Tab-separated table of C-alpha atoms in Angstrom:
chain	number	residue	atom	x	y	z
Z	1	MET	CA	78.664	88.428	125.434
Z	2	GLY	CA	75.948	89.133	122.393
Z	3	GLN	CA	77.028	89.646	118.911
Z	4	ILE	CA	76.482	92.551	116.758
Z	5	GLY	CA	76.709	91.744	113.023
Z	6	GLY	CA	79.337	89.021	113.670
Z	7	MET	CA	81.464	91.117	115.690
Z	8	THR	CA	81.467	90.404	119.775
Z	9	GLN	CA	80.626	93.012	121.661
Z	10	THR	CA	82.742	94.287	124.502
Z	11	SER	CA	81.829	94.313	128.309
Z	12	PHE	CA	83.582	94.685	131.639
Z	13	THR	CA	82.762	92.090	134.624
Z	14	LEU	CA	83.894	92.719	138.154
Z	15	HIS	CA	84.757	89.264	139.733
Z	16	ALA	CA	85.768	90.501	143.148
Z	17	THR	CA	85.963	93.224	145.156
Z	18	ASP	CA	88.110	93.834	148.671
Z	19	GLY	CA	87.456	97.176	150.195
Z	20	LYS	CA	87.398	99.047	147.420
Z	21	ALA	CA	89.796	97.476	145.501
Z	22	ARG	CA	88.512	95.557	142.355
Z	23	THR	CA	89.270	92.887	140.186
Z	24	GLY	CA	87.489	91.714	136.953
Z	25	VAL	CA	88.231	91.335	133.325
Z	26	ILE	CA	87.246	94.103	130.167
Z	27	ASN	CA	86.100	91.356	127.315
Z	28	THR	CA	87.050	92.778	123.609
Z	29	PRO	CA	87.042	91.134	120.247
Z	30	ARG	CA	90.799	90.990	120.390
Z	31	GLY	CA	91.295	89.605	123.670
Z	32	ASP	CA	90.483	89.928	127.557
Z	33	ILE	CA	92.218	92.564	129.534
Z	34	ARG	CA	92.384	91.333	133.433
Z	35	THR	CA	91.962	94.436	135.603
Z	36	PRO	CA	93.214	95.857	137.385
Z	37	ALA	CA	95.782	96.247	134.511
Z	38	PHE	CA	98.824	98.431	133.763
Z	39	MET	CA	99.197	99.523	130.242
Z	40	PRO	CA	102.743	99.713	128.691
Z	41	VAL	CA	103.133	102.894	126.808
Z	42	GLY	CA	103.865	102.562	122.844
Z	43	THR	CA	103.881	105.924	122.066
Z	44	ALA	CA	105.026	105.818	118.575
Z	45	ALA	CA	103.956	101.904	117.794
Z	46	THR	CA	106.339	100.723	119.962
Z	47	VAL	CA	107.140	99.960	123.188
Z	48	LYS	CA	110.867	101.165	123.247
Z	49	ALA	CA	113.663	98.613	123.650
Z	50	MET	CA	110.812	95.801	123.393
Z	51	MET	CA	109.644	93.272	120.884
Z	52	PRO	CA	106.062	93.062	120.902
Z	53	GLU	CA	106.302	89.446	121.875
Z	54	SER	CA	108.413	90.462	124.856
Z	55	VAL	CA	105.670	92.891	125.865
Z	56	ARG	CA	103.050	90.232	126.034
Z	57	ALA	CA	105.574	88.003	127.424
Z	58	THR	CA	105.810	90.127	130.856
Z	59	GLY	CA	101.977	89.697	131.091
Z	60	ALA	CA	101.102	92.631	129.276
Z	61	ASP	CA	96.933	92.310	127.897
Z	62	ILE	CA	96.772	95.910	126.640
Z	63	LEU	CA	99.056	98.341	125.075
Z	64	LEU	CA	98.738	102.614	124.652
Z	65	GLY	CA	99.497	104.084	121.468
Z	66	ASN	CA	99.565	108.119	121.542
Z	67	THR	CA	97.326	109.532	118.866
Z	68	TYR	CA	99.585	113.008	119.114
Z	69	HIS	CA	103.007	111.228	117.850
Z	70	LEU	CA	100.887	108.940	115.379
Z	71	MET	CA	99.134	111.896	113.652
Z	72	LEU	CA	102.207	113.593	113.042
Z	73	ARG	CA	104.302	110.852	112.028
Z	74	PRO	CA	103.903	108.280	110.424
Z	75	THR	CA	99.886	109.992	110.347
Z	76	ALA	CA	96.762	107.649	111.150
Z	77	GLU	CA	95.820	107.959	107.269
Z	78	ARG	CA	99.242	105.852	106.649
Z	79	VAL	CA	98.815	103.609	109.139
Z	80	ASP	CA	95.137	103.111	107.957
Z	81	ARG	CA	96.392	102.527	104.410
Z	82	LEU	CA	98.931	99.615	105.805
Z	83	GLY	CA	96.305	97.681	107.592
Z	84	GLY	CA	95.694	99.758	110.797
Z	85	LEU	CA	98.052	99.970	114.299
Z	86	HIS	CA	97.367	96.640	115.252
Z	87	LYS	CA	99.029	95.149	111.988
Z	88	PHE	CA	101.602	97.740	111.888
Z	89	MET	CA	103.261	97.425	115.118
Z	90	ASN	CA	102.663	93.467	115.114
Z	91	TRP	CA	100.309	93.576	118.597
Z	92	ASP	CA	96.951	91.661	117.819
Z	93	ARG	CA	95.880	92.235	121.176
Z	94	PRO	CA	93.969	95.279	122.581
Z	95	ILE	CA	95.199	98.700	122.241
Z	96	LEU	CA	93.896	101.841	124.113
Z	97	THR	CA	94.686	105.521	122.207
Z	98	ASP	CA	94.853	108.345	124.137
Z	99	SER	CA	93.277	111.534	122.492
Z	100	GLY	CA	95.918	113.681	121.976
Z	101	GLY	CA	95.202	116.510	124.055
Z	102	PHE	CA	97.753	116.054	126.871
Z	103	GLN	CA	100.669	115.913	124.292
Z	104	VAL	CA	99.169	118.983	122.593
Z	105	MET	CA	99.115	120.878	125.971
Z	106	SER	CA	102.960	119.601	127.065
Z	107	LEU	CA	104.702	119.314	123.866
Z	108	ALA	CA	103.625	121.088	120.917
Z	109	GLY	CA	104.879	124.448	120.020
Z	110	LEU	CA	102.613	127.498	119.582
Z	111	ARG	CA	99.141	126.413	120.366
Z	112	LYS	CA	95.453	127.949	120.442
Z	113	LEU	CA	92.890	127.046	122.216
Z	114	THR	CA	89.172	127.952	120.888
Z	115	GLU	CA	85.682	126.491	121.529
Z	116	LYS	CA	86.257	124.416	118.019
Z	117	GLY	CA	89.781	122.656	119.450
Z	118	VAL	CA	93.363	123.339	119.325
Z	119	THR	CA	95.757	124.484	116.486
Z	120	PHE	CA	99.336	123.843	117.198
Z	121	LYS	CA	102.773	123.507	115.582
Z	122	SER	CA	104.421	120.040	115.762
Z	123	HIS	CA	107.652	119.787	117.730
Z	124	ILE	CA	109.062	117.711	114.950
Z	125	ASP	CA	109.063	120.322	111.878
Z	126	GLY	CA	107.005	122.854	113.028
Z	127	SER	CA	103.969	122.086	110.385
Z	128	LYS	CA	100.648	123.543	111.925
Z	129	HIS	CA	97.957	121.164	112.768
Z	130	GLU	CA	94.858	120.972	114.319
Z	131	LEU	CA	92.700	118.739	116.821
Z	132	THR	CA	88.975	118.885	117.633
Z	133	PRO	CA	87.051	116.149	119.448
Z	134	GLU	CA	85.724	115.288	115.654
Z	135	ARG	CA	89.196	114.783	114.440
Z	136	SER	CA	91.043	112.927	117.420
Z	137	MET	CA	87.928	110.450	116.951
Z	138	GLU	CA	88.691	110.293	113.076
Z	139	ILE	CA	92.408	110.022	114.087
Z	140	GLN	CA	92.215	107.044	116.387
Z	141	ARG	CA	89.233	105.384	114.143
Z	142	LEU	CA	91.901	105.014	111.236
Z	143	LEU	CA	94.322	103.871	113.685
Z	144	GLY	CA	91.829	101.232	114.412
Z	145	SER	CA	92.239	101.082	118.798
Z	146	ASP	CA	89.844	99.259	120.670
Z	147	ILE	CA	89.671	101.615	123.221
Z	148	VAL	CA	89.213	105.592	122.153
Z	149	MET	CA	89.358	108.439	124.685
Z	150	CYS	CA	87.341	111.230	124.321
Z	151	PHE	CA	89.293	114.464	123.404
Z	152	ASP	CA	89.783	116.865	126.322
Z	153	GLU	CA	91.964	119.874	127.849
Z	154	CYS	CA	93.944	119.360	130.589
Z	155	PRO	CA	95.267	122.430	132.494
Z	156	ALA	CA	98.371	121.960	134.239
Z	157	LEU	CA	98.474	122.232	137.936
Z	158	PRO	CA	98.537	124.213	140.322
Z	159	ALA	CA	95.951	126.640	138.638
Z	160	ASP	CA	93.060	128.551	140.375
Z	161	ARG	CA	89.550	127.595	140.661
Z	162	ASP	CA	88.373	129.367	137.888
Z	163	ARG	CA	90.515	128.396	134.927
Z	164	ILE	CA	90.091	124.617	136.231
Z	165	ALA	CA	86.271	125.105	136.220
Z	166	GLU	CA	86.436	126.761	132.655
Z	167	SER	CA	88.826	124.104	131.392
Z	168	MET	CA	86.514	121.233	132.948
Z	169	ARG	CA	83.496	122.741	130.967
Z	170	LEU	CA	85.099	123.071	127.783
Z	171	SER	CA	86.204	119.500	128.183
Z	172	MET	CA	82.329	118.633	129.236
Z	173	ARG	CA	81.359	120.146	125.994
Z	174	TRP	CA	84.034	118.317	123.964
Z	175	ALA	CA	83.110	115.148	125.735
Z	176	GLN	CA	79.720	115.045	124.212
Z	177	ARG	CA	81.173	115.892	120.816
Z	178	SER	CA	83.364	113.033	120.897
Z	179	ARG	CA	80.809	110.809	121.784
Z	180	ASP	CA	78.590	112.096	119.017
Z	181	ALA	CA	81.537	111.750	116.550
Z	182	PHE	CA	82.413	108.137	118.038
Z	183	GLY	CA	79.023	107.119	116.686
Z	184	ASP	CA	77.949	103.481	116.957
Z	185	ARG	CA	81.025	101.239	116.697
Z	186	PRO	CA	80.408	97.631	117.817
Z	187	GLY	CA	83.836	95.852	119.082
Z	188	HIS	CA	85.211	99.171	119.858
Z	189	MET	CA	85.126	101.160	123.351
Z	190	LEU	CA	84.557	104.900	123.950
Z	191	PHE	CA	85.759	106.446	127.456
Z	192	GLY	CA	85.175	109.746	128.580
Z	193	ILE	CA	87.103	111.619	130.909
Z	194	GLN	CA	86.660	113.560	134.376
Z	195	GLN	CA	88.573	116.799	134.566
Z	196	GLY	CA	88.390	119.387	137.851
Z	197	GLY	CA	91.941	119.223	139.140
Z	198	LEU	CA	92.004	118.863	142.990
Z	199	GLU	CA	88.314	120.326	143.495
Z	200	GLN	CA	85.878	117.934	144.608
Z	201	ASP	CA	83.023	119.748	143.512
Z	202	PHE	CA	84.443	120.405	139.956
Z	203	ARG	CA	85.168	116.524	139.921
Z	204	GLU	CA	81.718	115.563	140.772
Z	205	GLU	CA	80.074	118.244	138.029
Z	206	SER	CA	82.345	116.594	135.429
Z	207	ALA	CA	81.132	113.239	136.648
Z	208	LYS	CA	77.805	114.070	136.447
Z	209	ALA	CA	78.442	115.389	132.534
Z	210	LEU	CA	79.826	112.076	131.764
Z	211	ARG	CA	77.294	109.949	133.047
Z	212	GLU	CA	74.611	112.007	131.497
Z	213	ILE	CA	76.272	111.482	128.075
Z	214	GLY	CA	76.905	107.752	128.454
Z	215	PHE	CA	80.464	106.099	128.115
Z	216	ASP	CA	81.915	102.685	127.955
Z	217	GLY	CA	84.401	103.479	130.854
Z	218	TYR	CA	85.604	106.434	132.590
Z	219	ALA	CA	88.992	107.855	133.184
Z	220	ILE	CA	90.188	110.283	135.720
Z	221	GLY	CA	92.350	113.016	134.007
Z	222	GLY	CA	94.444	115.816	135.269
Z	223	LEU	CA	96.446	113.968	137.943
Z	224	ALA	CA	100.072	113.033	137.843
Z	225	VAL	CA	100.992	116.274	136.440
Z	226	GLY	CA	103.044	117.504	139.403
Z	227	GLU	CA	100.693	117.787	142.377
Z	228	GLY	CA	102.182	115.180	144.590
Z	229	GLN	CA	101.217	111.464	145.893
Z	230	ASP	CA	99.267	113.154	148.613
Z	231	ALA	CA	97.355	115.157	146.783
Z	232	MET	CA	96.741	112.531	143.845
Z	233	PHE	CA	95.507	110.142	146.691
Z	234	SER	CA	93.238	112.777	148.179
Z	235	VAL	CA	91.323	113.322	145.255
Z	236	LEU	CA	91.160	109.457	144.545
Z	237	ASP	CA	89.503	109.009	147.825
Z	238	PHE	CA	86.644	110.497	146.139
Z	239	ALA	CA	86.987	110.501	142.758
Z	240	PRO	CA	86.379	106.826	141.620
Z	241	ASP	CA	83.023	107.097	143.459
Z	242	GLN	CA	81.636	109.470	141.680
Z	243	LEU	CA	81.794	107.152	138.228
Z	244	PRO	CA	79.798	104.070	137.456
Z	245	GLN	CA	80.463	100.857	139.207
Z	246	ASP	CA	79.831	99.210	136.619
Z	247	LYS	CA	82.466	100.627	134.057
Z	248	PRO	CA	86.045	100.387	134.065
Z	249	ARG	CA	87.854	102.966	135.627
Z	250	TYR	CA	90.971	104.569	134.704
Z	251	LEU	CA	93.730	106.544	135.845
Z	252	MET	CA	95.664	108.231	133.144
Z	253	GLY	CA	99.474	108.751	133.526
Z	254	VAL	CA	99.982	106.766	136.485
Z	255	GLY	CA	102.850	105.729	138.160
Z	256	LYS	CA	105.272	104.453	140.557
Z	257	PRO	CA	104.667	101.078	142.067
Z	258	ASP	CA	103.560	103.042	145.163
Z	259	ASP	CA	101.355	104.951	143.254
Z	260	ILE	CA	99.826	102.423	141.388
Z	261	VAL	CA	98.943	99.896	144.525
Z	262	GLY	CA	97.427	103.217	146.259
Z	263	ALA	CA	95.594	103.561	143.132
Z	264	VAL	CA	93.980	100.208	143.378
Z	265	LYS	CA	93.427	100.458	146.672
Z	266	ARG	CA	90.909	103.388	146.053
Z	267	GLY	CA	89.280	101.794	143.123
Z	268	ILE	CA	91.220	102.219	140.113
Z	269	ASP	CA	90.879	99.439	137.353
Z	270	MET	CA	93.155	100.279	134.568
Z	271	MET	CA	96.387	102.601	134.542
Z	272	ASP	CA	99.426	103.803	132.431
Z	273	CYS	CA	103.141	105.147	132.782
Z	274	VAL	CA	105.969	105.576	130.460
Z	275	LEU	CA	108.037	105.287	133.896
Z	276	PRO	CA	109.041	101.479	133.509
Z	277	SER	CA	110.390	102.072	129.821
Z	278	ARG	CA	111.894	105.461	130.416
Z	279	SER	CA	113.690	104.240	133.553
Z	280	GLY	CA	114.884	101.230	131.920
Z	281	ARG	CA	116.582	103.477	129.278
Z	282	THR	CA	118.139	105.609	132.149
Z	283	GLY	CA	119.700	102.627	134.141
Z	284	GLN	CA	117.138	102.624	136.650
Z	285	ALA	CA	115.592	99.180	137.755
Z	286	TRP	CA	112.251	99.142	140.037
Z	287	THR	CA	112.108	95.692	142.389
Z	288	ARG	CA	110.432	94.601	145.128
Z	289	ARG	CA	113.023	96.012	147.102
Z	290	GLY	CA	112.707	99.757	145.637
Z	291	GLN	CA	114.575	101.679	143.086
Z	292	VAL	CA	118.195	100.386	141.758
Z	293	ASN	CA	120.418	102.495	140.248
Z	294	ILE	CA	122.332	100.359	138.148
Z	295	LYS	CA	125.094	102.818	136.907
Z	296	ASN	CA	126.429	103.204	140.566
Z	297	ALA	CA	130.013	101.896	141.105
Z	298	ARG	CA	128.696	99.735	144.385
Z	299	HIS	CA	127.366	97.144	141.341
Z	300	GLN	CA	130.247	96.350	139.212
Z	301	ASP	CA	131.790	93.525	140.726
Z	302	ASP	CA	128.307	92.137	141.877
Z	303	PRO	CA	127.646	88.254	140.837
Z	304	ARG	CA	123.997	88.566	142.150
Z	305	PRO	CA	121.081	89.122	139.746
Z	306	LEU	CA	118.944	92.562	140.707
Z	307	ASP	CA	116.176	90.578	142.144
Z	308	GLU	CA	116.672	86.645	142.561
Z	309	GLN	CA	113.146	85.800	142.825
Z	310	CYS	CA	112.397	87.583	139.533
Z	311	THR	CA	111.697	85.200	136.255
Z	312	CYS	CA	112.286	87.909	133.818
Z	313	PRO	CA	115.663	87.240	131.715
Z	314	ALA	CA	117.865	90.144	133.166
Z	315	CYS	CA	117.364	88.686	136.392
Z	316	THR	CA	117.807	85.064	135.423
Z	317	ASN	CA	120.818	85.527	132.929
Z	318	TYR	CA	122.559	88.188	133.936
Z	319	SER	CA	124.422	89.553	137.090
Z	320	ARG	CA	124.170	93.570	138.334
Z	321	ALA	CA	128.227	93.445	137.115
Z	322	TYR	CA	127.037	92.856	133.671
Z	323	LEU	CA	123.996	95.403	133.662
Z	324	HIS	CA	126.292	97.909	135.010
Z	325	HIS	CA	128.914	97.072	132.579
Z	326	VAL	CA	126.715	97.476	129.386
Z	327	TYR	CA	124.678	100.479	131.029
Z	328	ARG	CA	128.402	102.549	131.721
Z	329	SER	CA	129.081	101.256	127.580
Z	330	GLN	CA	126.111	102.226	126.629
Z	331	GLU	CA	124.857	99.483	124.852
Z	332	MET	CA	121.983	98.614	123.460
Z	333	ILE	CA	121.127	95.465	125.375
Z	334	SER	CA	121.325	97.822	128.559
Z	335	GLY	CA	117.874	99.796	127.939
Z	336	MET	CA	116.535	96.127	126.325
Z	337	LEU	CA	117.083	94.041	129.766
Z	338	LEU	CA	116.193	96.967	132.331
Z	339	THR	CA	113.077	97.593	129.956
Z	340	TRP	CA	112.227	94.015	130.078
Z	341	HIS	CA	112.688	93.839	133.596
Z	342	ASN	CA	110.816	97.319	134.670
Z	343	LEU	CA	107.803	95.754	132.814
Z	344	HIS	CA	107.788	92.184	134.087
Z	345	TYR	CA	107.870	93.863	137.737
Z	346	PHE	CA	104.789	96.193	137.170
Z	347	GLN	CA	103.096	93.261	135.628
Z	348	GLU	CA	103.982	91.130	138.502
Z	349	ILE	CA	102.470	93.769	140.755
Z	350	MET	CA	99.131	93.704	138.999
Z	351	GLN	CA	98.918	89.886	139.073
Z	352	GLY	CA	99.809	90.102	143.072
Z	353	MET	CA	96.970	92.429	143.263
Z	354	ARG	CA	94.483	90.412	141.077
Z	355	ASP	CA	95.143	87.736	143.303
Z	356	ALA	CA	94.974	89.480	146.544
Z	357	ILE	CA	91.673	91.076	145.803
Z	358	ALA	CA	90.337	87.641	144.533
Z	359	ALA	CA	91.569	86.160	148.054
Z	360	GLY	CA	90.146	89.020	150.166
Z	361	THR	CA	93.808	89.277	151.323
Z	362	PHE	CA	94.678	92.811	149.618
Z	363	ALA	CA	95.531	94.554	153.233
Z	364	GLU	CA	98.132	91.755	153.946
Z	365	TRP	CA	99.208	91.975	150.275
Z	366	GLU	CA	99.552	95.878	150.854
Z	367	ALA	CA	101.343	95.438	154.036
Z	368	ASP	CA	104.173	93.111	152.748
Z	369	PHE	CA	104.687	94.999	149.583
Z	370	HIS	CA	105.416	98.470	151.782
Z	371	ALA	CA	107.342	96.534	154.470
Z	372	LEU	CA	109.933	94.795	151.686
Z	373	ARG	CA	110.254	98.096	149.857
Z	374	ALA	CA	111.364	99.658	153.194
Z	375	GLU	CA	113.926	97.422	153.759
Z	376	GLY	CA	115.705	98.948	150.647
Z	377	ASP	CA	118.029	97.179	148.545
Z	378	ILE	CA	120.479	94.043	149.546
Z	379	ALA	CA	123.577	95.126	150.961
Z	380	PRO	CA	126.679	95.321	148.782
Z	381	VAL	CA	129.106	92.393	148.160
């Protein structure tokens, strides 16, 4: 890796492939990101119920921050004055920020979409805001994120072909404007976002436009929005191959453990999802034997851990009976322990896949993963 003005450049190196599955590393000035990577979501500058050092202890190399939420509260300008997002939230490793486009679609009140951008009302206080490709780049620069996402528009599925095409082409024009506004920022990466719904021809048109603009990485957007796993996998059977081989590929908003494994199998390098933390706060634990609902009465007298093979604090130090009790009692430690467990398990999946791809044994690892999940949870005591 070279130096530019004293700043280490970013790079992506592939170490091994097994079928379409890939393992490698993204080098950034703030540390290496091992791929395939799962990024916990720190929406409002915090991974809910977790200390940053605890998130790192689960094996996370990078977090995701949310442009839409942070621009509204506490504002990007305030974060910048306070030394940037890394210092603000006490996370010194890489941060990826999304562009705000998806949240404007899903959360904002009345919104108006034009060629220039989106005007919308805050879901917090009803105040009026405008997001454009240029403003999104400015906000993400003020936050100081290491990986910046270009500003796009994501239509809710299902949508007709005309609507998908119109939206995708608008996103490609915005991708060019994002690239222009991002400028030259050594040590920081800008990712383009492929759109096109479930349509292979639109996905190819989008990929071609992004390749011509040129990005440091490429995301597959507009999936995991309710289309179902079969439809998502059918797109992932062709979409990653439409993107450059020598750049990271990021599948946005995914997902459940079997979604993650299926995505890596199809050539995805990076993913993010609120699922591990959101599930943890609602009494749902993800284990190698599938999902466990800790609120169920079957756990109230069970002295065994959630998963006897797991080394997280929830499994090492506490019983199912205790986890059931604190959830029922609405104690804060419930969400803390279950979130830690879920994030630990998701990172364990990623490490397992990285090791298997490097060893050329991904197919066997995947078969074991599905077989154990199919057995279901251990029998009640």
